[in-house]
Short mmCIF file of C-alpha atoms and ligand atoms in Angstrom, two decimals:
data_model
loop_
_atom_site.label_atom_id
_atom_site.label_comp_id
_atom_site.label_asym_id
_atom_site.label_seq_id
_atom_site.Cartn_x
_atom_site.Cartn_y
_atom_site.Cartn_z
CA MET O 1072 -11.60 -0.74 -21.56
CA PRO O 1073 -8.16 -0.79 -20.04
CA GLY O 1074 -5.93 -2.31 -17.42
CA ILE O 1075 -5.35 0.32 -14.73
CA VAL O 1076 -2.85 0.22 -11.88
CA VAL O 1077 -3.22 2.31 -8.72
CA ILE O 1078 -0.05 2.72 -6.64
CA GLY O 1079 1.20 4.75 -3.70
CA THR O 1080 3.87 7.33 -4.54
CA GLN O 1081 5.13 8.03 -1.02
CA TRP O 1082 5.40 5.69 1.99
CA GLY O 1083 1.90 4.25 2.00
CA ASP O 1084 -1.49 5.38 3.33
CA GLU O 1085 -1.95 7.92 0.55
CA GLY O 1086 -5.59 6.95 0.00
CA LYS O 1087 -5.25 4.11 -2.51
CA GLY O 1088 -8.38 2.50 -1.12
CA LYS O 1089 -10.45 5.60 -1.69
CA CYS O 1090 -9.22 6.00 -5.27
CA THR O 1091 -9.85 2.32 -6.05
CA ASP O 1092 -13.33 2.57 -4.62
CA GLN O 1093 -13.89 5.74 -6.61
CA LEU O 1094 -13.43 3.81 -9.85
CA GLY O 1095 -15.20 0.83 -8.37
CA ASP O 1096 -18.62 0.82 -9.93
CA ARG O 1097 -17.04 0.86 -13.40
CA THR O 1098 -14.56 -1.97 -12.84
CA ASP O 1099 -15.07 -5.62 -13.69
CA TYR O 1100 -12.15 -6.90 -11.61
CA THR O 1101 -10.24 -5.35 -8.70
CA VAL O 1102 -6.98 -7.11 -8.04
CA ARG O 1103 -4.53 -7.09 -5.15
CA TYR O 1104 -1.11 -8.03 -6.57
CA SER O 1105 1.41 -7.54 -3.77
CA GLY O 1106 1.79 -7.31 -0.01
CA GLY O 1107 -0.49 -8.89 2.54
CA ASN O 1108 -2.42 -7.74 5.57
CA ASN O 1109 0.32 -5.25 6.36
CA ALA O 1110 -1.87 -2.99 4.19
CA GLY O 1111 -4.80 -1.05 5.57
CA HIS O 1112 -7.08 0.64 3.05
CA THR O 1113 -9.90 2.73 4.46
CA LEU O 1114 -13.05 3.54 2.55
CA VAL O 1115 -16.03 5.60 3.54
CA VAL O 1116 -19.14 4.62 1.61
CA ASN O 1117 -22.60 5.98 2.41
CA GLY O 1118 -21.31 7.21 5.74
CA GLU O 1119 -19.98 3.75 6.67
CA LYS O 1120 -16.30 3.11 7.24
CA TYR O 1121 -14.57 -0.04 6.01
CA ALA O 1122 -10.94 -1.05 6.57
CA MET O 1123 -9.57 -3.60 4.09
CA HIS O 1124 -6.35 -5.41 4.87
CA LEU O 1125 -6.23 -8.31 2.46
CA LEU O 1126 -9.26 -8.08 0.23
CA PRO O 1127 -9.19 -5.55 -2.59
CA SER O 1128 -11.24 -2.42 -1.94
CA GLY O 1129 -13.34 -3.27 -5.00
CA VAL O 1130 -15.08 -5.92 -2.91
CA LEU O 1131 -17.66 -3.26 -2.06
CA ASN O 1132 -18.47 -2.87 -5.74
CA PRO O 1133 -20.20 -5.24 -8.14
CA GLY O 1134 -16.99 -6.41 -9.90
CA ILE O 1135 -14.95 -9.52 -9.12
CA PRO O 1136 -12.35 -9.19 -6.34
CA VAL O 1137 -9.07 -11.00 -6.99
CA ILE O 1138 -6.03 -11.94 -4.90
CA GLY O 1139 -3.08 -12.52 -7.20
CA ASN O 1140 -0.02 -14.73 -6.84
CA GLY O 1141 2.13 -11.81 -5.64
CA VAL O 1142 0.10 -11.46 -2.43
CA VAL O 1143 0.93 -13.28 0.80
CA ILE O 1144 -2.17 -14.61 2.54
CA ASP O 1145 -2.78 -15.06 6.23
CA LEU O 1146 -5.67 -17.52 6.14
CA ASP O 1147 -7.00 -16.49 9.55
CA VAL O 1148 -7.15 -12.87 8.44
CA LEU O 1149 -8.65 -13.76 5.07
CA PHE O 1150 -11.59 -15.63 6.54
CA GLU O 1151 -12.06 -13.16 9.36
CA GLU O 1152 -12.26 -10.33 6.82
CA ILE O 1153 -14.70 -12.31 4.67
CA GLU O 1154 -16.89 -13.04 7.71
CA THR O 1155 -16.88 -9.46 8.98
CA LEU O 1156 -17.82 -8.08 5.57
CA THR O 1157 -20.48 -10.72 5.02
CA ALA O 1158 -22.00 -9.84 8.39
CA ARG O 1159 -22.19 -6.24 7.19
CA GLY O 1160 -24.10 -7.31 4.12
CA VAL O 1161 -21.23 -7.25 1.60
CA ASP O 1162 -21.27 -10.01 -0.99
CA VAL O 1163 -17.79 -11.57 -0.98
CA SER O 1164 -18.83 -14.74 -2.80
CA LYS O 1165 -17.18 -13.77 -6.10
CA LEU O 1166 -13.65 -13.57 -4.64
CA ILE O 1167 -11.04 -15.52 -6.61
CA ILE O 1168 -7.54 -16.41 -5.45
CA SER O 1169 -4.36 -17.52 -7.20
CA ALA O 1170 -3.09 -21.03 -6.49
CA ASN O 1171 0.43 -19.61 -6.43
CA ALA O 1172 -0.06 -17.05 -3.68
CA HIS O 1173 2.10 -17.80 -0.65
CA ILE O 1174 0.70 -18.39 2.81
CA ILE O 1175 1.67 -16.54 5.97
CA ALA O 1176 2.01 -19.31 8.55
CA PRO O 1177 1.95 -18.65 12.32
CA TYR O 1178 5.73 -19.08 12.47
CA HIS O 1179 6.18 -16.19 10.03
CA ARG O 1180 4.38 -13.88 12.43
CA THR O 1181 6.55 -15.14 15.29
CA LEU O 1182 9.73 -14.64 13.28
CA ASP O 1183 8.69 -11.13 12.24
CA LYS O 1184 8.32 -10.13 15.89
CA VAL O 1185 11.44 -11.79 17.24
CA THR O 1186 13.67 -10.46 14.46
CA GLU O 1187 12.44 -6.94 15.10
CA ARG O 1188 13.19 -7.35 18.80
CA PHE O 1189 16.60 -8.75 17.94
CA LEU O 1190 17.40 -5.79 15.67
CA GLY O 1191 16.72 -3.40 18.57
CA LYS O 1192 17.66 0.14 17.53
CA ARG O 1193 18.09 -1.00 13.93
CA LYS O 1194 14.55 -2.37 13.67
CA ILE O 1195 12.47 -1.73 10.54
CA GLY O 1196 9.24 -0.98 12.39
CA THR O 1197 7.31 -3.68 10.53
CA THR O 1198 3.61 -4.25 10.99
CA GLY O 1199 4.45 -7.57 12.67
CA ARG O 1200 2.13 -9.49 10.37
CA GLY O 1201 4.74 -12.01 9.16
CA VAL O 1202 4.95 -10.49 5.70
CA GLY O 1203 8.77 -10.20 5.44
CA PRO O 1204 9.53 -13.76 6.63
CA THR O 1205 6.91 -15.16 4.22
CA TYR O 1206 8.47 -13.42 1.21
CA ALA O 1207 11.89 -14.54 2.45
CA ASP O 1208 10.69 -18.17 2.36
CA LYS O 1209 9.24 -17.60 -1.11
CA ILE O 1210 12.59 -16.39 -2.43
CA ASN O 1211 14.37 -19.17 -0.50
CA ARG O 1212 12.04 -21.66 -2.21
CA ILE O 1213 10.74 -23.08 1.04
CA GLY O 1214 7.39 -21.26 1.08
CA ILE O 1215 3.92 -22.77 1.42
CA ARG O 1216 1.53 -21.92 -1.40
CA VAL O 1217 -2.25 -21.97 -1.57
CA GLN O 1218 -2.12 -24.98 -3.88
CA ASP O 1219 -0.18 -26.97 -1.26
CA LEU O 1220 -3.32 -27.02 0.89
CA PHE O 1221 -4.85 -29.48 -1.58
CA ASP O 1222 -2.13 -32.09 -1.17
CA GLU O 1223 -2.06 -33.03 2.49
CA GLU O 1224 1.06 -35.17 2.32
CA LEU O 1225 3.03 -32.50 0.49
CA LEU O 1226 1.83 -29.78 2.83
CA ARG O 1227 2.85 -31.72 5.93
CA GLU O 1228 6.26 -32.42 4.39
CA LYS O 1229 6.83 -28.79 3.47
CA VAL O 1230 5.72 -27.45 6.85
CA GLU O 1231 7.96 -29.94 8.61
CA ALA O 1232 11.01 -28.94 6.56
CA SER O 1233 10.34 -25.25 7.00
CA VAL O 1234 9.65 -25.51 10.74
CA ALA O 1235 12.78 -27.62 11.32
CA GLN O 1236 14.83 -24.74 9.92
CA LYS O 1237 12.84 -22.07 11.80
CA ASN O 1238 13.19 -23.93 15.09
CA GLN O 1239 16.96 -23.80 14.84
CA LEU O 1240 16.72 -20.04 14.60
CA LEU O 1241 13.97 -19.59 17.15
CA VAL O 1242 15.49 -21.76 19.83
CA LYS O 1243 19.21 -21.21 19.34
CA LEU O 1244 19.32 -17.58 18.29
CA TYR O 1245 16.16 -15.98 19.57
CA ASN O 1246 15.68 -17.97 22.76
CA HIS O 1247 12.09 -18.76 21.82
CA ARG O 1248 10.22 -22.01 22.29
CA ALA O 1249 10.14 -24.45 19.36
CA ILE O 1250 7.15 -24.62 17.04
CA GLU O 1251 5.19 -27.83 16.62
CA PRO O 1252 4.92 -28.61 12.85
CA VAL O 1253 1.91 -30.91 13.18
CA GLU O 1254 -0.12 -28.15 14.83
CA VAL O 1255 0.79 -25.71 12.08
CA ALA O 1256 -0.07 -28.16 9.31
CA ASP O 1257 -3.40 -29.08 10.96
CA HIS O 1258 -4.29 -25.43 11.27
CA LEU O 1259 -3.48 -24.61 7.64
CA LEU O 1260 -5.29 -27.71 6.37
CA SER O 1261 -8.42 -26.68 8.25
CA PHE O 1262 -8.88 -23.93 5.64
CA ALA O 1263 -8.45 -26.17 2.58
CA ASP O 1264 -12.10 -26.94 1.87
CA ARG O 1265 -13.20 -23.35 2.34
CA ILE O 1266 -10.59 -21.84 0.03
CA ARG O 1267 -10.79 -24.55 -2.65
CA PRO O 1268 -13.80 -23.09 -4.55
CA MET O 1269 -12.10 -19.67 -4.73
CA VAL O 1270 -8.91 -20.89 -6.36
CA ARG O 1271 -8.69 -20.18 -10.08
CA ASP O 1272 -6.23 -19.59 -12.90
CA VAL O 1273 -6.05 -15.87 -12.15
CA GLY O 1274 -3.57 -15.04 -14.94
CA ARG O 1275 -5.74 -16.60 -17.63
CA GLU O 1276 -8.96 -15.12 -16.29
CA LEU O 1277 -7.53 -11.59 -16.19
CA ASN O 1278 -6.02 -11.87 -19.66
CA GLU O 1279 -9.31 -13.10 -21.07
CA ALA O 1280 -11.14 -10.30 -19.31
CA LEU O 1281 -8.78 -7.77 -20.90
CA ASP O 1282 -9.25 -9.45 -24.30
CA ASP O 1283 -13.00 -8.99 -23.84
CA GLY O 1284 -12.56 -5.29 -23.17
CA LYS O 1285 -13.32 -5.56 -19.47
CA LEU O 1286 -11.89 -3.11 -16.97
CA VAL O 1287 -9.29 -4.59 -14.65
CA LEU O 1288 -8.08 -2.43 -11.79
CA PHE O 1289 -4.88 -3.45 -10.04
CA GLU O 1290 -4.93 -2.05 -6.51
CA GLY O 1291 -1.44 -1.48 -5.17
CA ALA O 1292 -0.62 -1.83 -1.51
CA GLN O 1293 2.24 -0.01 0.24
CA ALA O 1294 4.08 2.38 -2.06
CA HIS O 1295 7.03 3.16 -4.31
CA HIS O 1296 9.29 4.18 -1.42
CA LEU O 1297 8.49 0.98 0.47
CA ASP O 1298 9.42 -1.15 -2.57
CA VAL O 1299 12.16 -3.67 -1.82
CA ASP O 1300 14.08 -2.63 -4.97
CA HIS O 1301 13.31 1.07 -5.24
CA GLY O 1302 12.43 2.13 -1.72
CA THR O 1303 14.44 3.34 1.27
CA TYR O 1304 16.11 -0.05 1.78
CA PRO O 1305 16.29 -1.65 4.33
CA PHE O 1306 13.35 0.37 5.67
CA VAL O 1307 10.97 -1.13 3.14
CA THR O 1308 8.48 -3.94 2.82
CA SER O 1309 9.59 -7.22 1.25
CA SER O 1310 7.68 -7.06 -2.04
CA ASN O 1311 7.33 -4.93 -5.18
CA PRO O 1312 4.42 -2.53 -4.71
CA ILE O 1313 5.53 -0.56 -7.80
CA ALA O 1314 3.36 -0.65 -10.93
CA ALA O 1315 5.48 -3.41 -12.52
CA GLY O 1316 4.50 -5.60 -9.56
CA ALA O 1317 0.99 -5.75 -11.04
CA CYS O 1318 2.45 -7.89 -13.85
CA THR O 1319 4.62 -10.25 -11.80
CA GLY O 1320 1.96 -10.41 -9.11
CA THR O 1321 -0.86 -11.60 -11.38
CA GLY O 1322 0.34 -12.95 -14.72
CA VAL O 1323 -0.50 -10.15 -17.14
CA GLY O 1324 2.16 -8.67 -19.41
CA PRO O 1325 3.21 -5.00 -19.36
CA THR O 1326 1.44 -4.47 -22.70
CA ARG O 1327 -1.90 -4.97 -20.93
CA ILE O 1328 -1.52 -1.93 -18.70
CA ASP O 1329 -2.94 1.32 -20.09
CA ARG O 1330 -3.05 3.68 -17.15
CA ILE O 1331 -0.94 4.00 -14.03
CA ILE O 1332 -2.40 6.25 -11.38
CA GLY O 1333 -0.11 7.39 -8.59
CA ILE O 1334 -1.76 8.37 -5.34
CA ALA O 1335 -0.05 11.25 -3.55
CA LYS O 1336 -1.08 12.80 -0.28
CA ALA O 1337 -1.03 16.62 -0.31
CA TYR O 1338 1.58 16.34 2.48
CA THR O 1339 3.69 13.32 3.52
CA THR O 1340 3.36 10.58 6.13
CA ARG O 1341 5.31 7.50 7.03
CA VAL O 1342 4.81 4.66 9.55
CA GLY O 1343 7.77 2.69 10.88
CA GLU O 1344 11.44 3.58 10.72
CA GLY O 1345 13.55 5.04 7.91
CA PRO O 1346 14.54 8.36 6.36
CA PHE O 1347 11.92 11.07 5.86
CA PRO O 1348 13.53 14.41 4.95
CA THR O 1349 10.46 16.63 5.40
CA GLU O 1350 9.37 15.09 8.70
CA LEU O 1351 8.08 17.59 11.26
CA LEU O 1352 9.02 16.70 14.81
CA ASP O 1353 7.36 19.80 16.24
CA ALA O 1354 3.88 21.18 16.88
CA ASP O 1355 3.29 21.55 13.13
CA GLY O 1356 3.70 17.78 12.76
CA ASP O 1357 1.21 17.22 15.58
CA ARG O 1358 -1.20 19.63 13.92
CA LEU O 1359 -1.03 17.72 10.62
CA ARG O 1360 -1.44 14.38 12.43
CA GLU O 1361 -4.51 15.58 14.31
CA ALA O 1362 -6.11 17.28 11.31
CA GLY O 1363 -5.46 14.32 9.02
CA GLY O 1364 -6.32 11.61 11.57
CA GLU O 1365 -2.91 10.15 10.83
CA PHE O 1366 -3.01 6.96 12.87
CA GLY O 1367 -2.34 3.63 11.15
CA THR O 1368 -5.30 1.64 9.82
CA THR O 1369 -3.46 -1.62 10.52
CA THR O 1370 -1.45 -1.08 13.70
CA GLY O 1371 -2.97 2.13 15.09
CA ARG O 1372 0.53 3.63 15.32
CA PRO O 1373 0.72 7.45 15.01
CA ARG O 1374 2.01 8.25 11.54
CA ARG O 1375 5.05 10.49 11.18
CA CYS O 1376 3.97 13.65 9.35
CA GLY O 1377 5.71 16.23 7.19
CA TRP O 1378 5.34 18.57 4.24
CA PHE O 1379 4.92 17.50 0.63
CA ASP O 1380 8.22 16.33 -0.82
CA ALA O 1381 8.22 16.85 -4.57
CA LEU O 1382 11.43 14.85 -5.05
CA VAL O 1383 9.83 11.79 -3.47
CA VAL O 1384 6.77 11.92 -5.71
CA GLU O 1385 8.69 12.94 -8.86
CA VAL O 1386 10.94 9.88 -8.72
CA ALA O 1387 7.89 7.65 -8.18
CA ALA O 1388 6.20 9.27 -11.19
CA THR O 1389 9.27 8.66 -13.33
CA TYR O 1390 10.09 5.11 -12.27
CA ASN O 1391 6.49 3.96 -12.54
CA GLY O 1392 5.61 5.73 -15.76
CA LEU O 1393 2.64 7.40 -14.11
CA THR O 1394 -0.04 8.64 -16.49
CA ASP O 1395 -1.99 10.42 -13.74
CA VAL O 1396 -1.70 11.56 -10.16
CA PHE O 1397 -4.60 11.49 -7.72
CA LEU O 1398 -3.92 14.05 -4.97
CA THR O 1399 -5.58 13.19 -1.67
CA LYS O 1400 -6.28 14.98 1.61
CA LEU O 1401 -5.99 18.47 0.17
CA ASP O 1402 -8.76 19.48 2.63
CA ILE O 1403 -6.41 18.73 5.53
CA LEU O 1404 -4.14 21.62 4.50
CA THR O 1405 -6.87 24.22 5.03
CA GLY O 1406 -5.92 26.88 7.55
CA TRP O 1407 -2.18 27.31 7.09
CA GLU O 1408 -0.95 30.78 6.19
CA LYS O 1409 1.99 29.40 4.23
CA ILE O 1410 2.44 25.83 3.05
CA PRO O 1411 6.04 24.68 2.59
CA VAL O 1412 6.75 22.33 -0.32
CA CYS O 1413 10.13 20.63 -0.61
CA VAL O 1414 11.62 21.41 -4.04
CA ALA O 1415 15.25 20.34 -3.46
CA TYR O 1416 17.58 18.92 -0.82
CA ASP O 1417 20.64 20.39 0.76
CA ILE O 1418 23.14 17.55 0.90
CA ASP O 1419 26.49 18.53 2.40
CA GLY O 1420 25.90 22.15 1.41
CA GLU O 1421 25.00 21.32 -2.18
CA ARG O 1422 21.57 21.90 -3.71
CA VAL O 1423 20.25 18.64 -5.17
CA GLU O 1424 17.09 18.69 -7.28
CA HIS O 1425 16.60 14.97 -7.83
CA TYR O 1426 15.91 12.23 -5.33
CA PRO O 1427 19.41 10.90 -4.48
CA VAL O 1428 20.68 7.46 -5.42
CA LEU O 1429 22.63 6.85 -2.21
CA MET O 1430 20.71 6.19 1.00
CA SER O 1431 23.53 7.83 2.94
CA ASP O 1432 22.79 11.06 1.02
CA LEU O 1433 19.06 10.78 1.71
CA MET O 1434 19.78 10.25 5.41
CA LYS O 1435 21.48 13.63 5.63
CA ALA O 1436 19.29 15.50 3.13
CA LYS O 1437 17.80 18.73 4.48
CA PRO O 1438 14.68 19.96 2.72
CA ILE O 1439 14.79 23.22 0.79
CA TYR O 1440 11.31 24.69 0.83
CA GLU O 1441 9.26 26.90 -1.40
CA PHE O 1442 6.51 28.59 0.62
CA LEU O 1443 3.14 28.65 -1.11
CA ASP O 1444 0.22 30.79 0.05
CA GLY O 1445 -2.38 28.88 2.02
CA TRP O 1446 -6.17 29.22 2.22
CA THR O 1447 -8.72 29.30 5.00
CA GLU O 1448 -11.90 28.28 3.17
CA ASP O 1449 -13.43 24.86 3.82
CA ILE O 1450 -12.96 22.99 0.53
CA SER O 1451 -14.63 19.72 1.49
CA GLU O 1452 -17.80 20.60 -0.43
CA CYS O 1453 -16.01 21.63 -3.63
CA ARG O 1454 -16.70 19.34 -6.55
CA THR O 1455 -14.97 21.19 -9.40
CA PHE O 1456 -11.47 22.59 -9.69
CA GLU O 1457 -12.89 26.06 -10.34
CA GLU O 1458 -14.73 26.03 -7.01
CA LEU O 1459 -11.42 25.71 -5.14
CA PRO O 1460 -9.96 28.95 -3.74
CA GLU O 1461 -7.33 30.52 -5.96
CA ASN O 1462 -4.45 29.66 -3.63
CA THR O 1463 -5.58 26.03 -3.48
CA GLN O 1464 -5.61 25.91 -7.26
CA ARG O 1465 -2.11 27.39 -7.30
CA TYR O 1466 -0.93 24.78 -4.80
CA VAL O 1467 -2.22 21.96 -7.02
CA ARG O 1468 -0.75 23.46 -10.19
CA ARG O 1469 2.65 23.95 -8.57
CA LEU O 1470 2.73 20.33 -7.35
CA GLU O 1471 1.80 19.18 -10.82
CA GLU O 1472 4.71 21.13 -12.26
CA LEU O 1473 7.15 19.75 -9.70
CA ILE O 1474 6.01 16.12 -10.06
CA GLY O 1475 6.01 16.30 -13.86
CA CYS O 1476 2.71 14.45 -14.21
CA ARG O 1477 -0.82 15.75 -14.53
CA ILE O 1478 -3.07 15.71 -11.49
CA SER O 1479 -6.31 14.11 -12.60
CA GLY O 1480 -8.18 13.73 -9.35
CA ILE O 1481 -8.27 15.50 -6.01
CA GLY O 1482 -9.60 14.21 -2.70
CA VAL O 1483 -11.29 16.83 -0.52
CA GLY O 1484 -12.61 14.44 2.13
CA PRO O 1485 -12.71 10.73 2.97
CA ALA O 1486 -16.11 10.01 1.44
CA ARG O 1487 -16.53 8.53 -2.01
CA GLU O 1488 -18.21 11.67 -3.36
CA GLN O 1489 -15.64 14.09 -1.89
CA THR O 1490 -13.61 14.08 -5.06
CA ILE O 1491 -12.80 16.50 -7.84
CA THR O 1492 -12.16 15.00 -11.25
CA LEU O 1493 -9.96 16.94 -13.66
CA HIS O 1494 -9.41 14.12 -16.14
CA ASP O 1495 -11.48 10.96 -16.22
CA LEU O 1496 -9.34 8.19 -14.76
CA ILE O 1497 -10.82 5.50 -16.98
CA ASP O 1498 -11.60 6.79 -20.48
P1 GDP E 2155 -4.27 3.61 1.76
O1 GDP E 2155 -3.54 2.63 2.59
O2 GDP E 2155 -3.42 4.25 0.71
O3 GDP E 2155 -5.54 3.06 1.17
O4 GDP E 2155 -4.70 4.78 2.76
P2 GDP E 2155 -5.29 4.61 4.26
O5 GDP E 2155 -6.69 4.17 4.16
O6 GDP E 2155 -4.37 3.84 5.11
O7 GDP E 2155 -5.19 6.10 4.78
C1 GDP E 2155 -5.81 7.15 4.13
C2 GDP E 2155 -6.83 7.80 5.10
O8 GDP E 2155 -7.24 9.04 4.57
C3 GDP E 2155 -8.11 7.00 5.26
O9 GDP E 2155 -8.58 7.18 6.57
C4 GDP E 2155 -9.07 7.62 4.23
O10 GDP E 2155 -10.43 7.50 4.61
C5 GDP E 2155 -8.63 9.05 4.30
N1 GDP E 2155 -8.76 9.81 3.05
C6 GDP E 2155 -8.52 9.41 1.78
N2 GDP E 2155 -8.65 10.45 0.91
C7 GDP E 2155 -8.96 11.53 1.67
C8 GDP E 2155 -9.18 12.91 1.37
O11 GDP E 2155 -9.11 13.36 0.23
N3 GDP E 2155 -9.46 13.74 2.44
C9 GDP E 2155 -9.54 13.28 3.72
N4 GDP E 2155 -9.79 14.16 4.68
N5 GDP E 2155 -9.32 12.00 4.03
C10 GDP E 2155 -9.04 11.13 3.02
P1 IMO E 2156 -0.84 0.58 2.82
O1 IMO E 2156 -1.21 -0.37 1.70
C1 IMO E 2156 2.20 2.29 5.40
C2 IMO E 2156 5.63 -0.27 6.39
C3 IMO E 2156 5.76 -0.66 7.85
C4 IMO E 2156 7.28 -0.77 7.95
C5 IMO E 2156 7.66 -1.36 6.60
C6 IMO E 2156 7.85 -2.87 6.62
O2 IMO E 2156 -1.92 0.73 3.82
O3 IMO E 2156 -0.34 1.86 2.28
P2 IMO E 2156 6.16 -4.92 6.75
O4 IMO E 2156 5.17 -5.30 7.82
O5 IMO E 2156 5.58 -4.72 5.41
O6 IMO E 2156 7.35 -5.84 6.71
O7 IMO E 2156 6.75 -3.50 7.26
O8 IMO E 2156 6.62 -1.03 5.71
N1 IMO E 2156 4.32 -0.58 5.78
C7 IMO E 2156 3.37 0.32 5.52
N2 IMO E 2156 3.31 1.64 5.82
N3 IMO E 2156 1.20 1.71 4.70
C8 IMO E 2156 1.25 0.40 4.38
O9 IMO E 2156 0.34 -0.18 3.60
C9 IMO E 2156 2.35 -0.37 4.83
N4 IMO E 2156 2.71 -1.67 4.71
C10 IMO E 2156 3.90 -1.78 5.27
O10 IMO E 2156 5.24 0.32 8.71
O11 IMO E 2156 7.84 0.51 8.02
MG1 MG E 2157 -3.05 2.24 4.58
#
């Protein structure tokens, strides 16, 4: 049994949660390895809807849910999510958490909001959850980690040092009131006893599980194009959602990963600012948004919508070494006479067939479309590829060709069973 990574290939919200859940009853561990509660993964199981922000989607399945060191944890959100799920009858008691995961403190949330305001027109459009400032502190080596909660003196010292620096910024630059370090430390310490039993050597446990032939599923958050190294910088998140992040974010080596499944929406969406060549700012965009229910799971913001961009997904497939693509929301495209697919960009009058290296080129890229025939049949009840209308099959095959990676699964609705499997994602 392998190590499998699930990642987003576009700008997030591709349906990673659904795919993770899909594999759920066969997995022994489901692991979040990057990001924080900026993520919003929606699952529909037995007609019930769940929205996960911090816990891995696998929490609904019998396996062990894990939060790795690469994740940033807002303790209020963590315990609220645990309580809400428990109240709905979900057993969250097996959750394990890395001692090295960093903590989102209240001042990170404040900083996230004031910096966005300060940036004005140049804002990133963050989720405002404090994720960026927490990763900044991690890299600056002034972050607070889960393990610090178990050493009160150290925690108080670290919070004081960090807050002293933040207060300079908040008061002098952002015209905000100062933060009281004792209050912050007291608040964080109030979670210590509750989180203590969940803290384990995650790296060792996952490696041993893989040695024993168990199935470990690494559930990506965000997506390739939101990656701080490979995404549309600076309009990105502050972590590495790419497949390699599963290694740094948990403590397993690249040799332990057998499959990398890229989730791609059958069209494209993006929340927040940043370039998006196939974006539709007209009635067609509104039609996609309405049909697809494209409103953020985390912030409720309307998602920007556009046609499928093959260059965006192809570069994600290449850089992540995808073994499979899971195509979601194909049902949403029902009813269009022609479906445009972006196969190249026009950049300064030149046809470019690969995703450009320079952001300034991407900013001015105009999509060059191929127009594929649409279909009118409802496909949400289809369970095999052969049941799909011919034009739908052609659409899938053409995307496969353009991405350069086989499409192994197709989503035809939000529910767990609304899936077509072309190649088993596990064996
Ligand atoms: P994630 O962040 O990648 O997990 O994706 P989100 O949960 O933010 O957004 C995906 C949305 O699409 C959710 O509301 C899912 O329930 C829904 N969804 C996922 N797959 C499909 C599909 O194949 N068809 C339809 N109609 N909805 C889907
Ligand atoms: P899932 O896992 C879509 C976007 C934000 C913003 C940028 C930076 O549900 O796919 P941040 O708060 O991370 O500093 O914001 O990244 N963003 C997402 N967009 N889906 C997500 O997660 C996202 N997580 C962050 O909108 O543009
Ligand atoms: Mg989401």
